[in-house]
Every structure is written in C-alpha cells, then in structure tokens.
Amino acid sequence: MVASTSEDMAVVGTGAGDVDDRAVTFDVVVVGNGVLGLSLAVVLLRRGLRVVVVGDGRRPMAASTAAGAMNGCFGEVTATTTATVHGRAKLELDVAAARMWEDWLAELAEDGGGGAVRCARGTVVLHNAIGMAEIDDTAMTAIRSALEHYEEPYEVVDPVEVVPWLDPQPTARPLGGLFIPGEHGVDAGALLDALSPAVGRLGGLQVPEHAVRVVHGSGEVKGVALADGTVLAGGRVVLAAGVGSQTLLDTLPPDIAAPIPRLISGFGVSVVLSNGPGAAPPDCVVRTPNRSFGCGLHTVPRGPGQVYVGATNTTRPRPGSDPSVRDLAFLLDCAARQLRRDLWFSDITTTRVGNRPMTLDGHPLLGETRLAGLWLMTGTFRDGLHTSPLLATEMADWITGGTPSMPEIGLFRPTRPPIQTMSRQETVRHATVHRLAIGHEWNWSMPVEWPVHLDPMYEAKYRAVAEETHDTITPPPEVLAYIPAFPELAHMLDTYYTATKSDYDT
C-alpha cells in the first residue's frame, strides 16, 4: 500500500481483513477521491479530525475528471424542477452552493495552493431553433422564473452579440438567450489539483488504491478493506466514490443495502477541441437548457485556443470506460451545428468519459445508512461538483453529530421508499418527448408527418415498459427510456421495490 500525506502515517490495519487493536483508527474514512470526497476531507481536516481518503489515483470512470465543469444552478432548471417538492429542494441546495464558491476557492488557495481553478465568468443560455417547445420553451420560462424568485441578476440577450464566437448553422440559430453573470465555470482538473494538495497540507492521509469491502460487525461499521487485505479502520466511513460506491454497498447484507436505490451510471462523453483560427473562444459558459435525458449541449473555455464541449448522457446499469461511436458522433455533430460551424475542422485534443452517479429513483443519497457509522454522499448525477462546497460542509456537520443547516438534505436519506415526482402518464410523456428531441438534435431527415406518427408509438412503448416494470411505481424518465436497451435495469428496480414494499404500501 502506498500512502501520501504531509507525514506518512504507517500501520492502518492487518492483512487479514479485520481491525487490529494496534491499527491507527481514523476519525473518518472517506472512500472516493473525486471532487466530493476530497471536499469533504478538506472540511473535516479543517475541524481537526484524523481523515484518510482512499481511491485510485487515476480516477478511472469517475465523473469529476470528465466534467465541464459548470457551476450549474439556474441554467440547470427545467419545468419539472420547480414543479415538485424534491426538485425545489435540490434547487435550494444548488442556490446555496452557488453562493459559497468564491470563498471556497479562496480558502482552497490558502490550504493547498495550485493554479487558477475558475475558467469561465458568467453563463449564456441559448434558446435555439433546434429544440422542442415542450423542453426548451418551458425550460427557458422556468429558468427566468427561478432567477426572479431568487432575485438573481440576469439579462435577456442576443447570444450572437454577447458571444461573437457563436456561428451555428442557420437552422440552429438562437431564437434568444439569457445571460446569468453570477453563474460561472471551473476547470475540473485544476479543482482536483487544488483539493488533493489541500488534503495533504492539512494532515490527511491519501491512499491511492481501491477499497473492496466495508468491514463491519455488531451492527456498526469498522472500516474498509483494500485488495491486499489491509484495513483502513474507522468508526465513521463515508462512501463518496460516485457509481463506484455501489461495489462496496454490494458487500453489505441485503437488509442494509437493498432498501437503498441502486447506483447506476449516467454515462457521458465530452471532448476538448482546438478552437481554430477564427474568433477567440468565449470567456463564459455557453449552453442550451437540459435536454436529451441529461445535460444540455455546452462549451466551457479551456485556455488559449481550446474549448471543452459536453456532454452526452446515456443511462446504463453499470459504469463504462470507452466512448461509443454514436455518442461521439452525436456530440460533435451537435457542437458544429449548434455552436460553431468550423468546429467540424477542429482537432480533438482529448476525449473524456465519465459516469455520473445516478440512482434508480433519480435522487441523491445523502446521510447515514442502517449500518451505524456508514454514510453515503453520492447519487448527485450532474450536481455533485457544483454542490460540493455545500454538501461537504453540511455532511461534515451531520457526520460529526450535528444537524445540517439545510433541512432539504433530509429528503434524500439513503434508506427510503422510491421517490416519485411525476405520475406514470407524466413520466411516459416526458420520456417520449426527450426521445423525439434526440432525433431533432441529430438533424434527422424524414417526411414532416413522421414525427407525428412516432410520438404515439414511443408513448405506447414506454407505457408498456412502465406497466411491465411495476403495477404502480414508475421510475424516472431517464431510467424508463433505457430499460428496453438494458433489461438489467428492470431487475434492479424489482429488487429495490421488493425491499421497500412495506414502506411504499403504507
């Protein structure tokens, strides 16, 4: 085992997979060295706790390394966000997190040094001609309503005037746009490069290996075991390893793990492109509203002559590691058509793959499990990086015996019956519209009446899938639409629904 810290700690456990009385026992063991895990470690270390962070130094298949990363708050709002209790709760968390970032970055610079993390100032949200009214029009209205509700400054703009770099094809020209001056972007790699040294300088231990098992006994957590049998001992363990947290949950007894909605992957592909000899890259985030079962098309500056473009989203039962031809072709086609035509001639500097941590009911896992001392901080889908300063602070309060200052976090306790924010009819309709929207973004060529016929066909298909999955419970659209491609999702849902049947029946 290789450890890194300001003063390398030695023995952490035995090689037998059990906790030895002679082992160093940490106050908190954090599993996951992405943005969420490292942020939590930093907050705990600032409070004087002994903390170890475990995670493969390469961060394979993580979400953090592939992120844009937008401080997406109001730009992420859709019509469904503000229509439900859980959606409004997530927005409250997003808004509170947005207001923490300036101080958070300043404190990180003091703790760990590193280069500039902020890479974009402000966000322009495009309302372009390639979208669908049921998605884009309603989302633009919802974004403006949320901005006004929270008294957040914004401007109605002509995107091409504000961002001269924009040069979409004529059929994708912007119909209008919003400029949100307080919604910025960061370089995810630079953020990780700031967080990791901060952990070391604050006295934390970092173990660049995989945890393979949760060690427990007598109804409480004891630590985690590594592949070689070494145990990182601690009475409080936080799983913050994104989708990878599910592997550790699978080592627990069914009565602990089964009532937790399973973690699945929101598999995404992004690219870094050379900007070419034309106009200078924008200095702000440029994005569309959320669509196609995930994040909207977006670009974030990446230094001189480069732009980040993201990102696709495909729901998968398990993490993936390689980009598909379909995802890459779709992303590049959308970028050239909707953002800037000469991107078609750009060099692909980097192709990135990430696995956003989704859950079967579409909501995060925040809080303690039925195993005393085992906490979850994952399932955040697209919000993890943006909410990291807030969640790190709130979870640190909770883990150390306090109470989160934001009661909204309590809605997302890990052990729970399925959260349903839409009726079956609404879910089926939502899935249908987003499926058709993908075709429009692909610039499909077909007789004008064909989408009219496809609409009821897809709706009937998804209704049948929902009825086959469960009599009354309907998974979120992002899951429902991918069950035909990944039947394993239906089995996962059945296991979860069975484990929580007594809860939702009452």
mmCIF file with all atom_site columns, C-alpha atoms in Angstrom, residues 98-263:
data_model
loop_
_atom_site.group_PDB
_atom_site.id
_atom_site.type_symbol
_atom_site.label_atom_id
_atom_site.label_alt_id
_atom_site.label_comp_id
_atom_site.label_asym_id
_atom_site.label_entity_id
_atom_site.label_seq_id
_atom_site.pdbx_PDB_ins_code
_atom_site.Cartn_x
_atom_site.Cartn_y
_atom_site.Cartn_z
_atom_site.occupancy
_atom_site.B_iso_or_equiv
_atom_site.pdbx_formal_charge
_atom_site.auth_seq_id
_atom_site.auth_comp_id
_atom_site.auth_asym_id
_atom_site.auth_atom_id
_atom_site.pdbx_PDB_model_num
ATOM 1   C CA . ALA A 1 98  ? -23.538 28.820 -5.822  1.00 0.00 ? 98  ALA A CA 1
ATOM 2   C CA . ARG A 1 99  ? -23.126 31.488 -3.164  1.00 0.00 ? 99  ARG A CA 1
ATOM 3   C CA . MET A 1 100 ? -20.245 29.613 -1.494  1.00 0.00 ? 100 MET A CA 1
ATOM 4   C CA . TRP A 1 101 ? -17.869 29.204 -4.423  1.00 0.00 ? 101 TRP A CA 1
ATOM 5   C CA . GLU A 1 102 ? -15.856 32.433 -4.249  1.00 0.00 ? 102 GLU A CA 1
ATOM 6   C CA . ASP A 1 103 ? -14.949 31.907 -0.581  1.00 0.00 ? 103 ASP A CA 1
ATOM 7   C CA . TRP A 1 104 ? -14.439 28.181 -1.162  1.00 0.00 ? 104 TRP A CA 1
ATOM 8   C CA . LEU A 1 105 ? -11.858 28.756 -3.899  1.00 0.00 ? 105 LEU A CA 1
ATOM 9   C CA . ALA A 1 106 ? -10.088 31.412 -1.846  1.00 0.00 ? 106 ALA A CA 1
ATOM 10  C CA . GLU A 1 107 ? -9.817  29.039 1.128   1.00 0.00 ? 107 GLU A CA 1
ATOM 11  C CA . LEU A 1 108 ? -8.543  26.229 -1.096  1.00 0.00 ? 108 LEU A CA 1
ATOM 12  C CA . ALA A 1 109 ? -5.816  28.518 -2.405  1.00 0.00 ? 109 ALA A CA 1
ATOM 13  C CA . GLU A 1 110 ? -4.749  29.159 1.181   1.00 0.00 ? 110 GLU A CA 1
ATOM 14  C CA . ASP A 1 111 ? -4.824  25.458 2.069   1.00 0.00 ? 111 ASP A CA 1
ATOM 15  C CA . GLY A 1 112 ? -3.186  23.937 -0.958  1.00 0.00 ? 112 GLY A CA 1
ATOM 16  C CA . GLY A 1 113 ? -2.046  26.499 -3.472  1.00 0.00 ? 113 GLY A CA 1
ATOM 17  C CA . GLY A 1 114 ? -2.317  25.373 -7.089  1.00 0.00 ? 114 GLY A CA 1
ATOM 18  C CA . GLY A 1 115 ? -3.195  27.264 -10.235 1.00 0.00 ? 115 GLY A CA 1
ATOM 19  C CA . ALA A 1 116 ? -6.326  29.087 -11.270 1.00 0.00 ? 116 ALA A CA 1
ATOM 20  C CA . VAL A 1 117 ? -9.483  26.979 -10.959 1.00 0.00 ? 117 VAL A CA 1
ATOM 21  C CA . ARG A 1 118 ? -12.031 29.427 -12.340 1.00 0.00 ? 118 ARG A CA 1
ATOM 22  C CA . CYS A 1 119 ? -12.070 29.281 -16.137 1.00 0.00 ? 119 CYS A CA 1
ATOM 23  C CA . ALA A 1 120 ? -15.332 30.990 -17.126 1.00 0.00 ? 120 ALA A CA 1
ATOM 24  C CA . ARG A 1 121 ? -17.248 34.021 -15.924 1.00 0.00 ? 121 ARG A CA 1
ATOM 25  C CA . GLY A 1 122 ? -20.996 34.004 -16.410 1.00 0.00 ? 122 GLY A CA 1
ATOM 26  C CA . THR A 1 123 ? -23.279 31.744 -18.443 1.00 0.00 ? 123 THR A CA 1
ATOM 27  C CA . VAL A 1 124 ? -25.208 32.354 -21.642 1.00 0.00 ? 124 VAL A CA 1
ATOM 28  C CA . VAL A 1 125 ? -28.204 30.024 -22.019 1.00 0.00 ? 125 VAL A CA 1
ATOM 29  C CA . LEU A 1 126 ? -29.155 29.553 -25.675 1.00 0.00 ? 126 LEU A CA 1
ATOM 30  C CA . HIS A 1 127 ? -32.726 29.179 -26.805 1.00 0.00 ? 127 HIS A CA 1
ATOM 31  C CA . ASN A 1 128 ? -32.108 27.822 -30.264 1.00 0.00 ? 128 ASN A CA 1
ATOM 32  C CA . ALA A 1 129 ? -34.229 26.658 -33.173 1.00 0.00 ? 129 ALA A CA 1
ATOM 33  C CA . ILE A 1 130 ? -33.191 23.031 -32.928 1.00 0.00 ? 130 ILE A CA 1
ATOM 34  C CA . GLY A 1 131 ? -35.037 22.235 -29.708 1.00 0.00 ? 131 GLY A CA 1
ATOM 35  C CA . MET A 1 132 ? -38.601 21.220 -28.914 1.00 0.00 ? 132 MET A CA 1
ATOM 36  C CA . ALA A 1 133 ? -41.175 23.529 -27.370 1.00 0.00 ? 133 ALA A CA 1
ATOM 37  C CA . GLU A 1 134 ? -42.099 21.023 -24.643 1.00 0.00 ? 134 GLU A CA 1
ATOM 38  C CA . ILE A 1 135 ? -38.476 21.006 -23.481 1.00 0.00 ? 135 ILE A CA 1
ATOM 39  C CA . ASP A 1 136 ? -36.688 24.217 -24.430 1.00 0.00 ? 136 ASP A CA 1
ATOM 40  C CA . ASP A 1 137 ? -39.529 26.736 -24.275 1.00 0.00 ? 137 ASP A CA 1
ATOM 41  C CA . THR A 1 138 ? -40.739 25.511 -20.901 1.00 0.00 ? 138 THR A CA 1
ATOM 42  C CA . ALA A 1 139 ? -37.176 25.343 -19.565 1.00 0.00 ? 139 ALA A CA 1
ATOM 43  C CA . MET A 1 140 ? -36.376 28.930 -20.585 1.00 0.00 ? 140 MET A CA 1
ATOM 44  C CA . THR A 1 141 ? -39.528 30.103 -18.830 1.00 0.00 ? 141 THR A CA 1
ATOM 45  C CA . ALA A 1 142 ? -38.657 28.080 -15.725 1.00 0.00 ? 142 ALA A CA 1
ATOM 46  C CA . ILE A 1 143 ? -35.095 29.450 -15.663 1.00 0.00 ? 143 ILE A CA 1
ATOM 47  C CA . ARG A 1 144 ? -36.341 33.047 -15.788 1.00 0.00 ? 144 ARG A CA 1
ATOM 48  C CA . SER A 1 145 ? -38.915 32.356 -13.079 1.00 0.00 ? 145 SER A CA 1
ATOM 49  C CA . ALA A 1 146 ? -36.281 30.820 -10.802 1.00 0.00 ? 146 ALA A CA 1
ATOM 50  C CA . LEU A 1 147 ? -33.891 33.730 -11.390 1.00 0.00 ? 147 LEU A CA 1
ATOM 51  C CA . GLU A 1 148 ? -36.595 36.204 -10.483 1.00 0.00 ? 148 GLU A CA 1
ATOM 52  C CA . HIS A 1 149 ? -37.737 34.182 -7.455  1.00 0.00 ? 149 HIS A CA 1
ATOM 53  C CA . TYR A 1 150 ? -34.212 34.190 -6.001  1.00 0.00 ? 150 TYR A CA 1
ATOM 54  C CA . GLU A 1 151 ? -33.564 37.774 -7.159  1.00 0.00 ? 151 GLU A CA 1
ATOM 55  C CA . GLU A 1 152 ? -30.560 36.633 -9.169  1.00 0.00 ? 152 GLU A CA 1
ATOM 56  C CA . PRO A 1 153 ? -29.373 39.163 -11.767 1.00 0.00 ? 153 PRO A CA 1
ATOM 57  C CA . TYR A 1 154 ? -29.797 38.218 -15.426 1.00 0.00 ? 154 TYR A CA 1
ATOM 58  C CA . GLU A 1 155 ? -30.200 39.813 -18.837 1.00 0.00 ? 155 GLU A CA 1
ATOM 59  C CA . VAL A 1 156 ? -32.250 38.880 -21.886 1.00 0.00 ? 156 VAL A CA 1
ATOM 60  C CA . VAL A 1 157 ? -29.682 38.952 -24.701 1.00 0.00 ? 157 VAL A CA 1
ATOM 61  C CA . ASP A 1 158 ? -28.991 38.205 -28.321 1.00 0.00 ? 158 ASP A CA 1
ATOM 62  C CA . PRO A 1 159 ? -26.446 35.394 -27.818 1.00 0.00 ? 159 PRO A CA 1
ATOM 63  C CA . VAL A 1 160 ? -24.529 36.135 -31.024 1.00 0.00 ? 160 VAL A CA 1
ATOM 64  C CA . GLU A 1 161 ? -23.985 39.744 -29.946 1.00 0.00 ? 161 GLU A CA 1
ATOM 65  C CA . VAL A 1 162 ? -22.840 38.712 -26.477 1.00 0.00 ? 162 VAL A CA 1
ATOM 66  C CA . VAL A 1 163 ? -20.703 35.795 -27.714 1.00 0.00 ? 163 VAL A CA 1
ATOM 67  C CA . PRO A 1 164 ? -19.240 36.681 -31.155 1.00 0.00 ? 164 PRO A CA 1
ATOM 68  C CA . TRP A 1 165 ? -17.619 33.230 -31.228 1.00 0.00 ? 165 TRP A CA 1
ATOM 69  C CA . LEU A 1 166 ? -21.029 31.672 -31.873 1.00 0.00 ? 166 LEU A CA 1
ATOM 70  C CA . ASP A 1 167 ? -21.591 30.739 -35.512 1.00 0.00 ? 167 ASP A CA 1
ATOM 71  C CA . PRO A 1 168 ? -24.199 27.966 -35.700 1.00 0.00 ? 168 PRO A CA 1
ATOM 72  C CA . GLN A 1 169 ? -25.691 26.683 -38.913 1.00 0.00 ? 169 GLN A CA 1
ATOM 73  C CA . PRO A 1 170 ? -28.703 28.795 -39.962 1.00 0.00 ? 170 PRO A CA 1
ATOM 74  C CA . THR A 1 171 ? -31.288 26.169 -38.978 1.00 0.00 ? 171 THR A CA 1
ATOM 75  C CA . ALA A 1 172 ? -29.895 26.134 -35.419 1.00 0.00 ? 172 ALA A CA 1
ATOM 76  C CA . ARG A 1 173 ? -29.604 29.894 -34.943 1.00 0.00 ? 173 ARG A CA 1
ATOM 77  C CA . PRO A 1 174 ? -30.512 31.208 -31.484 1.00 0.00 ? 174 PRO A CA 1
ATOM 78  C CA . LEU A 1 175 ? -34.039 32.489 -31.041 1.00 0.00 ? 175 LEU A CA 1
ATOM 79  C CA . GLY A 1 176 ? -32.917 34.312 -27.913 1.00 0.00 ? 176 GLY A CA 1
ATOM 80  C CA . GLY A 1 177 ? -30.918 33.828 -24.766 1.00 0.00 ? 177 GLY A CA 1
ATOM 81  C CA . LEU A 1 178 ? -30.252 34.691 -21.144 1.00 0.00 ? 178 LEU A CA 1
ATOM 82  C CA . PHE A 1 179 ? -27.005 35.926 -19.643 1.00 0.00 ? 179 PHE A CA 1
ATOM 83  C CA . ILE A 1 180 ? -26.512 34.910 -15.992 1.00 0.00 ? 180 ILE A CA 1
ATOM 84  C CA . PRO A 1 181 ? -23.469 36.887 -14.777 1.00 0.00 ? 181 PRO A CA 1
ATOM 85  C CA . GLY A 1 182 ? -23.181 35.032 -11.455 1.00 0.00 ? 182 GLY A CA 1
ATOM 86  C CA . GLU A 1 183 ? -23.074 31.507 -12.858 1.00 0.00 ? 183 GLU A CA 1
ATOM 87  C CA . HIS A 1 184 ? -19.508 30.547 -13.687 1.00 0.00 ? 184 HIS A CA 1
ATOM 88  C CA . GLY A 1 185 ? -17.403 27.564 -14.737 1.00 0.00 ? 185 GLY A CA 1
ATOM 89  C CA . VAL A 1 186 ? -14.341 25.835 -13.343 1.00 0.00 ? 186 VAL A CA 1
ATOM 90  C CA . ASP A 1 187 ? -11.660 23.561 -14.730 1.00 0.00 ? 187 ASP A CA 1
ATOM 91  C CA . ALA A 1 188 ? -12.386 20.189 -13.088 1.00 0.00 ? 188 ALA A CA 1
ATOM 92  C CA . GLY A 1 189 ? -8.774  19.057 -13.407 1.00 0.00 ? 189 GLY A CA 1
ATOM 93  C CA . ALA A 1 190 ? -7.491  22.242 -11.785 1.00 0.00 ? 190 ALA A CA 1
ATOM 94  C CA . LEU A 1 191 ? -10.037 21.858 -8.996  1.00 0.00 ? 191 LEU A CA 1
ATOM 95  C CA . LEU A 1 192 ? -8.832  18.332 -8.251  1.00 0.00 ? 192 LEU A CA 1
ATOM 96  C CA . ASP A 1 193 ? -5.250  19.609 -8.365  1.00 0.00 ? 193 ASP A CA 1
ATOM 97  C CA . ALA A 1 194 ? -6.167  22.160 -5.705  1.00 0.00 ? 194 ALA A CA 1
ATOM 98  C CA . LEU A 1 195 ? -8.136  19.778 -3.473  1.00 0.00 ? 195 LEU A CA 1
ATOM 99  C CA . SER A 1 196 ? -5.626  16.931 -3.294  1.00 0.00 ? 196 SER A CA 1
ATOM 100 C CA . PRO A 1 197 ? -2.672  19.050 -2.051  1.00 0.00 ? 197 PRO A CA 1
ATOM 101 C CA . ALA A 1 198 ? -5.014  20.751 0.406   1.00 0.00 ? 198 ALA A CA 1
ATOM 102 C CA . VAL A 1 199 ? -5.808  17.368 1.965   1.00 0.00 ? 199 VAL A CA 1
ATOM 103 C CA . GLY A 1 200 ? -2.095  16.658 2.335   1.00 0.00 ? 200 GLY A CA 1
ATOM 104 C CA . ARG A 1 201 ? -1.176  20.035 3.752   1.00 0.00 ? 201 ARG A CA 1
ATOM 105 C CA . LEU A 1 202 ? -3.996  19.782 6.284   1.00 0.00 ? 202 LEU A CA 1
ATOM 106 C CA . GLY A 1 203 ? -2.545  16.482 7.519   1.00 0.00 ? 203 GLY A CA 1
ATOM 107 C CA . GLY A 1 204 ? -4.817  13.989 5.792   1.00 0.00 ? 204 GLY A CA 1
ATOM 108 C CA . LEU A 1 205 ? -3.717  10.612 4.503   1.00 0.00 ? 205 LEU A CA 1
ATOM 109 C CA . GLN A 1 206 ? -4.405  9.663  0.870   1.00 0.00 ? 206 GLN A CA 1
ATOM 110 C CA . VAL A 1 207 ? -4.293  6.020  -0.136  1.00 0.00 ? 207 VAL A CA 1
ATOM 111 C CA . PRO A 1 208 ? -4.317  5.664  -3.955  1.00 0.00 ? 208 PRO A CA 1
ATOM 112 C CA . GLU A 1 209 ? -5.939  2.220  -4.043  1.00 0.00 ? 209 GLU A CA 1
ATOM 113 C CA . HIS A 1 210 ? -9.388  0.662  -4.365  1.00 0.00 ? 210 HIS A CA 1
ATOM 114 C CA . ALA A 1 211 ? -11.441 -0.194 -1.316  1.00 0.00 ? 211 ALA A CA 1
ATOM 115 C CA . VAL A 1 212 ? -13.075 -3.582 -1.948  1.00 0.00 ? 212 VAL A CA 1
ATOM 116 C CA . ARG A 1 213 ? -15.183 -4.240 1.137   1.00 0.00 ? 213 ARG A CA 1
ATOM 117 C CA . VAL A 1 214 ? -16.917 -2.492 4.012   1.00 0.00 ? 214 VAL A CA 1
ATOM 118 C CA . VAL A 1 215 ? -15.708 -4.000 7.289   1.00 0.00 ? 215 VAL A CA 1
ATOM 119 C CA . HIS A 1 216 ? -18.432 -4.187 9.919   1.00 0.00 ? 216 HIS A CA 1
ATOM 120 C CA . GLY A 1 217 ? -19.614 -6.088 12.974  1.00 0.00 ? 217 GLY A CA 1
ATOM 121 C CA . SER A 1 218 ? -22.185 -5.864 15.767  1.00 0.00 ? 218 SER A CA 1
ATOM 122 C CA . GLY A 1 219 ? -24.343 -3.573 13.643  1.00 0.00 ? 219 GLY A CA 1
ATOM 123 C CA . GLU A 1 220 ? -21.718 -0.889 13.089  1.00 0.00 ? 220 GLU A CA 1
ATOM 124 C CA . VAL A 1 221 ? -19.020 -0.029 10.573  1.00 0.00 ? 221 VAL A CA 1
ATOM 125 C CA . LYS A 1 222 ? -15.384 -0.793 11.416  1.00 0.00 ? 222 LYS A CA 1
ATOM 126 C CA . GLY A 1 223 ? -13.588 0.490  8.308   1.00 0.00 ? 223 GLY A CA 1
ATOM 127 C CA . VAL A 1 224 ? -12.878 -0.592 4.753   1.00 0.00 ? 224 VAL A CA 1
ATOM 128 C CA . ALA A 1 225 ? -10.622 -3.298 3.367   1.00 0.00 ? 225 ALA A CA 1
ATOM 129 C CA . LEU A 1 226 ? -8.245  -2.903 0.429   1.00 0.00 ? 226 LEU A CA 1
ATOM 130 C CA . ALA A 1 227 ? -7.488  -5.592 -2.144  1.00 0.00 ? 227 ALA A CA 1
ATOM 131 C CA . ASP A 1 228 ? -4.426  -6.812 -0.228  1.00 0.00 ? 228 ASP A CA 1
ATOM 132 C CA . GLY A 1 229 ? -6.440  -7.236 2.970   1.00 0.00 ? 229 GLY A CA 1
ATOM 133 C CA . THR A 1 230 ? -5.221  -4.029 4.603   1.00 0.00 ? 230 THR A CA 1
ATOM 134 C CA . VAL A 1 231 ? -7.930  -2.373 6.653   1.00 0.00 ? 231 VAL A CA 1
ATOM 135 C CA . LEU A 1 232 ? -8.394  1.365  6.972   1.00 0.00 ? 232 LEU A CA 1
ATOM 136 C CA . ALA A 1 233 ? -10.042 1.452  10.377  1.00 0.00 ? 233 ALA A CA 1
ATOM 137 C CA . GLY A 1 234 ? -12.628 3.986  11.429  1.00 0.00 ? 234 GLY A CA 1
ATOM 138 C CA . GLY A 1 235 ? -15.949 4.185  13.188  1.00 0.00 ? 235 GLY A CA 1
ATOM 139 C CA . ARG A 1 236 ? -17.292 6.538  10.511  1.00 0.00 ? 236 ARG A CA 1
ATOM 140 C CA . VAL A 1 237 ? -16.996 5.649  6.835   1.00 0.00 ? 237 VAL A CA 1
ATOM 141 C CA . VAL A 1 238 ? -18.318 7.829  4.022   1.00 0.00 ? 238 VAL A CA 1
ATOM 142 C CA . LEU A 1 239 ? -18.872 6.327  0.579   1.00 0.00 ? 239 LEU A CA 1
ATOM 143 C CA . ALA A 1 240 ? -18.341 9.222  -1.834  1.00 0.00 ? 240 ALA A CA 1
ATOM 144 C CA . ALA A 1 241 ? -16.966 7.257  -4.769  1.00 0.00 ? 241 ALA A CA 1
ATOM 145 C CA . GLY A 1 242 ? -19.737 8.028  -7.227  1.00 0.00 ? 242 GLY A CA 1
ATOM 146 C CA . VAL A 1 243 ? -21.060 4.991  -9.077  1.00 0.00 ? 243 VAL A CA 1
ATOM 147 C CA . GLY A 1 244 ? -18.154 3.007  -7.629  1.00 0.00 ? 244 GLY A CA 1
ATOM 148 C CA . SER A 1 245 ? -19.803 3.234  -4.208  1.00 0.00 ? 245 SER A CA 1
ATOM 149 C CA . GLN A 1 246 ? -22.239 0.531  -5.345  1.00 0.00 ? 246 GLN A CA 1
ATOM 150 C CA . THR A 1 247 ? -19.462 -2.084 -5.402  1.00 0.00 ? 247 THR A CA 1
ATOM 151 C CA . LEU A 1 248 ? -18.949 -1.527 -1.681  1.00 0.00 ? 248 LEU A CA 1
ATOM 152 C CA . LEU A 1 249 ? -22.672 -1.473 -0.938  1.00 0.00 ? 249 LEU A CA 1
ATOM 153 C CA . ASP A 1 250 ? -22.865 -4.880 -2.599  1.00 0.00 ? 250 ASP A CA 1
ATOM 154 C CA . THR A 1 251 ? -20.580 -6.272 0.130   1.00 0.00 ? 251 THR A CA 1
ATOM 155 C CA . LEU A 1 252 ? -23.187 -5.495 2.793   1.00 0.00 ? 252 LEU A CA 1
ATOM 156 C CA . PRO A 1 253 ? -26.063 -7.733 3.964   1.00 0.00 ? 253 PRO A CA 1
ATOM 157 C CA . PRO A 1 254 ? -29.257 -7.324 1.877   1.00 0.00 ? 254 PRO A CA 1
ATOM 158 C CA . ASP A 1 255 ? -31.233 -5.835 4.765   1.00 0.00 ? 255 ASP A CA 1
ATOM 159 C CA . ILE A 1 256 ? -28.813 -2.873 4.740   1.00 0.00 ? 256 ILE A CA 1
ATOM 160 C CA . ALA A 1 257 ? -28.142 -2.429 1.015   1.00 0.00 ? 257 ALA A CA 1
ATOM 161 C CA . ALA A 1 258 ? -31.365 -3.486 -0.734  1.00 0.00 ? 258 ALA A CA 1
ATOM 162 C CA . PRO A 1 259 ? -33.613 -0.645 0.591   1.00 0.00 ? 259 PRO A CA 1
ATOM 163 C CA . ILE A 1 260 ? -31.158 1.902  -0.875  1.00 0.00 ? 260 ILE A CA 1
ATOM 164 C CA . PRO A 1 261 ? -31.928 2.819  -4.513  1.00 0.00 ? 261 PRO A CA 1
ATOM 165 C CA . ARG A 1 262 ? -29.120 1.278  -6.508  1.00 0.00 ? 262 ARG A CA 1
ATOM 166 C CA . LEU A 1 263 ? -26.449 3.481  -8.064  1.00 0.00 ? 263 LEU A CA 1
#
